[in-house]
Tab-separated table of N, CA, C and O in Angstrom:
chain	number	residue	atom	x	y	z
X	273	MET	N	80.243	135.740	105.189
X	273	MET	CA	81.461	135.108	105.657
X	273	MET	C	82.643	136.074	105.558
X	273	MET	O	83.487	136.099	106.438
X	274	LYS	N	82.664	136.858	104.480
X	274	LYS	CA	83.766	137.798	104.315
X	274	LYS	C	83.783	138.832	105.446
X	274	LYS	O	84.839	139.201	105.938
X	275	ARG	N	82.605	139.255	105.847
X	275	ARG	CA	82.487	140.245	106.930
X	275	ARG	C	82.969	139.662	108.259
X	275	ARG	O	83.627	140.345	109.042
X	276	LYS	N	82.645	138.397	108.499
X	276	LYS	CA	83.078	137.751	109.739
X	276	LYS	C	84.593	137.637	109.795
X	276	LYS	O	85.209	137.893	110.837
X	277	ILE	N	85.202	137.260	108.682
X	277	ILE	CA	86.664	137.121	108.639
X	277	ILE	C	87.339	138.473	108.839
X	277	ILE	O	88.338	138.578	109.546
X	278	LEU	N	86.781	139.520	108.228
X	278	LEU	CA	87.326	140.864	108.415
X	278	LEU	C	87.215	141.300	109.876
X	278	LEU	O	88.145	141.890	110.431
X	279	ASN	N	86.087	140.988	110.515
X	279	ASN	CA	85.918	141.327	111.932
X	279	ASN	C	86.909	140.561	112.810
X	279	ASN	O	87.473	141.119	113.751
X	280	ILE	N	87.113	139.285	112.512
X	280	ILE	CA	88.071	138.489	113.283
X	280	ILE	C	89.477	139.044	113.094
X	280	ILE	O	90.248	139.141	114.055
X	281	PHE	N	89.821	139.426	111.869
X	281	PHE	CA	91.140	140.012	111.617
X	281	PHE	C	91.320	141.321	112.379
X	281	PHE	O	92.376	141.571	112.967
X	282	THR	N	90.281	142.148	112.403
X	282	THR	CA	90.356	143.421	113.118
X	282	THR	C	90.554	143.196	114.609
X	282	THR	O	91.393	143.863	115.239
X	283	VAL	N	89.813	142.270	115.176
X	283	VAL	CA	89.943	141.971	116.607
X	283	VAL	C	91.335	141.439	116.917
X	283	VAL	O	91.973	141.849	117.903
X	284	SER	N	91.866	140.572	116.063
X	284	SER	CA	93.203	140.016	116.314
X	284	SER	C	94.278	141.092	116.179
X	284	SER	O	95.246	141.100	116.942
X	285	ALA	N	94.114	142.022	115.243
X	285	ALA	CA	95.078	143.119	115.107
X	285	ALA	C	95.028	144.038	116.330
X	285	ALA	O	96.074	144.494	116.821
X	286	ILE	N	93.840	144.299	116.848
X	286	ILE	CA	93.703	145.146	118.037
X	286	ILE	C	94.328	144.468	119.252
X	286	ILE	O	95.071	145.104	120.020
X	287	ILE	N	94.046	143.183	119.431
X	287	ILE	CA	94.625	142.445	120.564
X	287	ILE	C	96.141	142.418	120.468
X	287	ILE	O	96.854	142.621	121.465
X	288	THR	N	96.677	142.204	119.268
X	288	THR	CA	98.127	142.177	119.084
X	288	THR	C	98.746	143.542	119.354
X	288	THR	O	99.793	143.638	120.005
X	289	THR	N	98.109	144.601	118.883
X	289	THR	CA	98.628	145.951	119.114
X	289	THR	C	98.651	146.272	120.606
X	289	THR	O	99.647	146.804	121.121
X	290	ILE	N	97.582	145.939	121.309
X	290	ILE	CA	97.545	146.175	122.754
X	290	ILE	C	98.632	145.359	123.446
X	290	ILE	O	99.313	145.857	124.342
X	291	GLY	N	98.810	144.122	123.015
X	291	GLY	CA	99.859	143.278	123.593
X	291	GLY	C	101.244	143.843	123.375
X	291	GLY	O	102.091	143.813	124.274
X	292	PHE	N	101.517	144.365	122.176
X	292	PHE	CA	102.826	144.941	121.906
X	292	PHE	C	103.045	146.217	122.702
X	292	PHE	O	104.163	146.495	123.148
X	293	LEU	N	101.997	147.013	122.882
X	293	LEU	CA	102.140	148.247	123.660
X	293	LEU	C	102.348	147.961	125.148
X	293	LEU	O	103.064	148.697	125.831
X	294	MET	N	101.737	146.899	125.647
X	294	MET	CA	101.857	146.564	127.062
X	294	MET	C	103.096	145.726	127.372
X	294	MET	O	103.436	145.555	128.536
X	295	ASP	N	103.751	145.219	126.351
X	295	ASP	CA	104.909	144.357	126.530
X	295	ASP	C	106.060	145.152	127.139
X	295	ASP	O	106.414	146.220	126.664
X	296	GLY	N	106.665	144.607	128.183
X	296	GLY	CA	107.752	145.296	128.863
X	296	GLY	C	109.134	144.820	128.462
X	296	GLY	O	110.133	145.303	128.985
X	297	ASP	N	109.202	143.879	127.530
X	297	ASP	CA	110.504	143.366	127.106
X	297	ASP	C	111.264	144.397	126.290
X	297	ASP	O	110.687	145.320	125.721
X	298	VAL	N	112.570	144.194	126.209
X	298	VAL	CA	113.406	145.055	125.382
X	298	VAL	C	113.049	144.789	123.923
X	298	VAL	O	112.937	143.647	123.488
X	299	LYS	N	112.873	145.861	123.160
X	299	LYS	CA	112.484	145.718	121.760
X	299	LYS	C	113.698	145.365	120.903
X	299	LYS	O	114.811	145.796	121.173
X	300	GLU	N	113.430	144.591	119.863
X	300	GLU	CA	114.475	144.234	118.913
X	300	GLU	C	114.911	145.490	118.156
X	300	GLU	O	114.084	146.313	117.796
X	301	PRO	N	116.214	145.640	117.903
X	301	PRO	CA	116.661	146.823	117.164
X	301	PRO	C	116.268	146.783	115.679
X	301	PRO	O	116.213	147.806	115.023
X	302	SER	N	115.977	145.622	115.172
X	302	SER	CA	115.655	145.474	113.758
X	302	SER	C	114.158	145.701	113.530
X	302	SER	O	113.317	145.038	114.137
X	303	MET	N	113.835	146.609	112.618
X	303	MET	CA	112.431	146.866	112.301
X	303	MET	C	111.810	145.682	111.576
X	303	MET	O	110.626	145.393	111.759
X	304	ALA	N	112.614	144.991	110.773
X	304	ALA	CA	112.102	143.818	110.059
X	304	ALA	C	111.653	142.744	111.054
X	304	ALA	O	110.612	142.098	110.862
X	305	MET	N	112.425	142.570	112.129
X	305	MET	CA	112.060	141.577	113.132
X	305	MET	C	110.808	142.001	113.894
X	305	MET	O	109.967	141.164	114.211
X	306	ARG	N	110.645	143.284	114.162
X	306	ARG	CA	109.441	143.774	114.835
X	306	ARG	C	108.209	143.516	113.992
X	306	ARG	O	107.168	143.065	114.496
X	307	PHE	N	108.285	143.821	112.696
X	307	PHE	CA	107.142	143.567	111.811
X	307	PHE	C	106.861	142.078	111.692
X	307	PHE	O	105.694	141.666	111.656
X	308	THR	N	107.910	141.276	111.626
X	308	THR	CA	107.733	139.830	111.552
X	308	THR	C	107.014	139.313	112.790
X	308	THR	O	106.072	138.512	112.690
X	309	GLU	N	107.445	139.757	113.967
X	309	GLU	CA	106.802	139.343	115.209
X	309	GLU	C	105.351	139.809	115.256
X	309	GLU	O	104.465	139.060	115.678
X	310	PHE	N	105.096	141.036	114.818
X	310	PHE	CA	103.737	141.570	114.853
X	310	PHE	C	102.817	140.758	113.962
X	310	PHE	O	101.741	140.323	114.390
X	311	PHE	N	103.216	140.544	112.715
X	311	PHE	CA	102.348	139.819	111.787
X	311	PHE	C	102.232	138.343	112.146
X	311	PHE	O	101.190	137.721	111.903
X	312	ALA	N	103.254	137.785	112.754
X	312	ALA	CA	103.157	136.401	113.221
X	312	ALA	C	102.139	136.292	114.349
X	312	ALA	O	101.330	135.355	114.372
X	313	MET	N	102.141	137.247	115.263
X	313	MET	CA	101.171	137.225	116.356
X	313	MET	C	99.753	137.483	115.855
X	313	MET	O	98.800	136.861	116.335
X	314	VAL	N	99.599	138.380	114.882
X	314	VAL	CA	98.269	138.613	114.302
X	314	VAL	C	97.757	137.323	113.672
X	314	VAL	O	96.593	136.943	113.850
X	315	THR	N	98.634	136.627	112.961
X	315	THR	CA	98.240	135.374	112.316
X	315	THR	C	97.857	134.314	113.339
X	315	THR	O	96.838	133.626	113.181
X	316	ILE	N	98.639	134.182	114.395
X	316	ILE	CA	98.353	133.177	115.422
X	316	ILE	C	97.024	133.473	116.110
X	316	ILE	O	96.193	132.578	116.298
X	317	ILE	N	96.807	134.723	116.481
X	317	ILE	CA	95.560	135.082	117.161
X	317	ILE	C	94.377	134.944	116.206
X	317	ILE	O	93.303	134.465	116.592
X	318	PHE	N	94.558	135.324	114.939
X	318	PHE	CA	93.498	135.175	113.943
X	318	PHE	C	93.103	133.711	113.782
X	318	PHE	O	91.913	133.375	113.768
X	319	LEU	N	94.091	132.842	113.674
X	319	LEU	CA	93.797	131.416	113.526
X	319	LEU	C	93.129	130.844	114.772
X	319	LEU	O	92.198	130.040	114.668
X	320	ALA	N	93.581	131.273	115.937
X	320	ALA	CA	92.987	130.765	117.181
X	320	ALA	C	91.520	131.184	117.293
X	320	ALA	O	90.654	130.365	117.615
X	321	ILE	N	91.241	132.446	117.025
X	321	ILE	CA	89.854	132.915	117.103
X	321	ILE	C	89.001	132.237	116.030
X	321	ILE	O	87.875	131.819	116.288
X	322	SER	N	89.543	132.116	114.822
X	322	SER	CA	88.789	131.502	113.729
X	322	SER	C	88.473	130.042	114.013
X	322	SER	O	87.367	129.577	113.731
X	323	LEU	N	89.433	129.318	114.558
X	323	LEU	CA	89.221	127.904	114.831
X	323	LEU	C	88.205	127.668	115.942
X	323	LEU	O	87.630	126.587	116.037
X	324	ILE	N	87.984	128.671	116.772
X	324	ILE	CA	86.976	128.547	117.826
X	324	ILE	C	85.635	129.112	117.366
X	324	ILE	O	84.597	128.467	117.506
X	325	TYR	N	85.642	130.303	116.782
X	325	TYR	CA	84.397	131.009	116.482
X	325	TYR	C	83.633	130.401	115.310
X	325	TYR	O	82.412	130.202	115.401
X	326	LEU	N	84.293	130.147	114.196
X	326	LEU	CA	83.576	129.703	112.998
X	326	LEU	C	82.872	128.358	113.176
X	326	LEU	O	81.706	128.227	112.793
X	327	PRO	N	83.525	127.333	113.753
X	327	PRO	CA	82.771	126.083	113.969
X	327	PRO	C	81.617	126.236	114.962
X	327	PRO	O	80.554	125.646	114.768
X	328	LEU	N	81.824	127.027	116.013
X	328	LEU	CA	80.736	127.248	116.971
X	328	LEU	C	79.565	127.985	116.328
X	328	LEU	O	78.404	127.659	116.579
X	329	ASN	N	79.864	128.951	115.495
X	329	ASN	CA	78.820	129.689	114.800
X	329	ASN	C	78.057	128.773	113.850
X	329	ASN	O	76.825	128.818	113.779
X	330	SER	N	78.770	127.945	113.131
X	330	SER	CA	78.130	126.993	112.222
X	330	SER	C	77.261	125.998	112.995
X	330	SER	O	76.144	125.675	112.573
X	331	LEU	N	77.771	125.522	114.111
X	331	LEU	CA	77.025	124.572	114.927
X	331	LEU	C	75.744	125.189	115.474
X	331	LEU	O	74.683	124.562	115.450
X	332	THR	N	75.817	126.412	115.955
X	332	THR	CA	74.618	127.055	116.495
X	332	THR	C	73.577	127.293	115.408
X	332	THR	O	72.381	127.150	115.661
X	333	LYS	N	74.018	127.640	114.193
X	333	LYS	CA	73.059	127.814	113.097
X	333	LYS	C	72.386	126.496	112.749
X	333	LYS	O	71.180	126.452	112.498
X	334	LYS	N	73.136	125.404	112.721
X	334	LYS	CA	72.562	124.099	112.423
X	334	LYS	C	71.588	123.666	113.515
X	334	LYS	O	70.518	123.114	113.217
X	335	LEU	N	71.926	123.940	114.757
X	335	LEU	CA	71.021	123.593	115.850
X	335	LEU	C	69.741	124.404	115.809
X	335	LEU	O	68.666	123.902	116.147
X	336	GLN	N	69.841	125.650	115.407
X	336	GLN	CA	68.637	126.485	115.287
X	336	GLN	C	67.732	125.985	114.169
X	336	GLN	O	66.515	126.017	114.285
X	337	ARG	N	68.322	125.503	113.071
X	337	ARG	CA	67.527	124.949	111.966
X	337	ARG	C	66.816	123.669	112.394
X	337	ARG	O	65.668	123.440	112.032
X	338	VAL	N	67.505	122.833	113.153
X	338	VAL	CA	66.923	121.594	113.609
X	338	VAL	C	65.779	121.870	114.585
X	338	VAL	O	64.760	121.182	114.583
X	339	ARG	N	65.954	122.870	115.404
X	339	ARG	CA	64.956	123.224	116.404
X	339	ARG	C	63.660	123.726	115.799
X	339	ARG	O	62.585	123.533	116.366
X	340	GLN	N	63.713	124.351	114.661
X	340	GLN	CA	62.515	124.942	114.057
X	340	GLN	C	61.672	123.944	113.357
X	340	GLN	O	61.687	122.986	112.950
């Protein structure tokens, strides 16, 4: 489980970094605000992926056990 969470965090950080690099909006002059926005987006994407992936993974494992 720890490995899965680390992988989800890595994917969300990569997606957020790509999003920030591709963003064409004017950047905030405050570095604190930039870091806040970055970590907020990492958290949102991490939660979104986790809420979809972990229950689906658990469900597929349970279905495989029932099938055998």
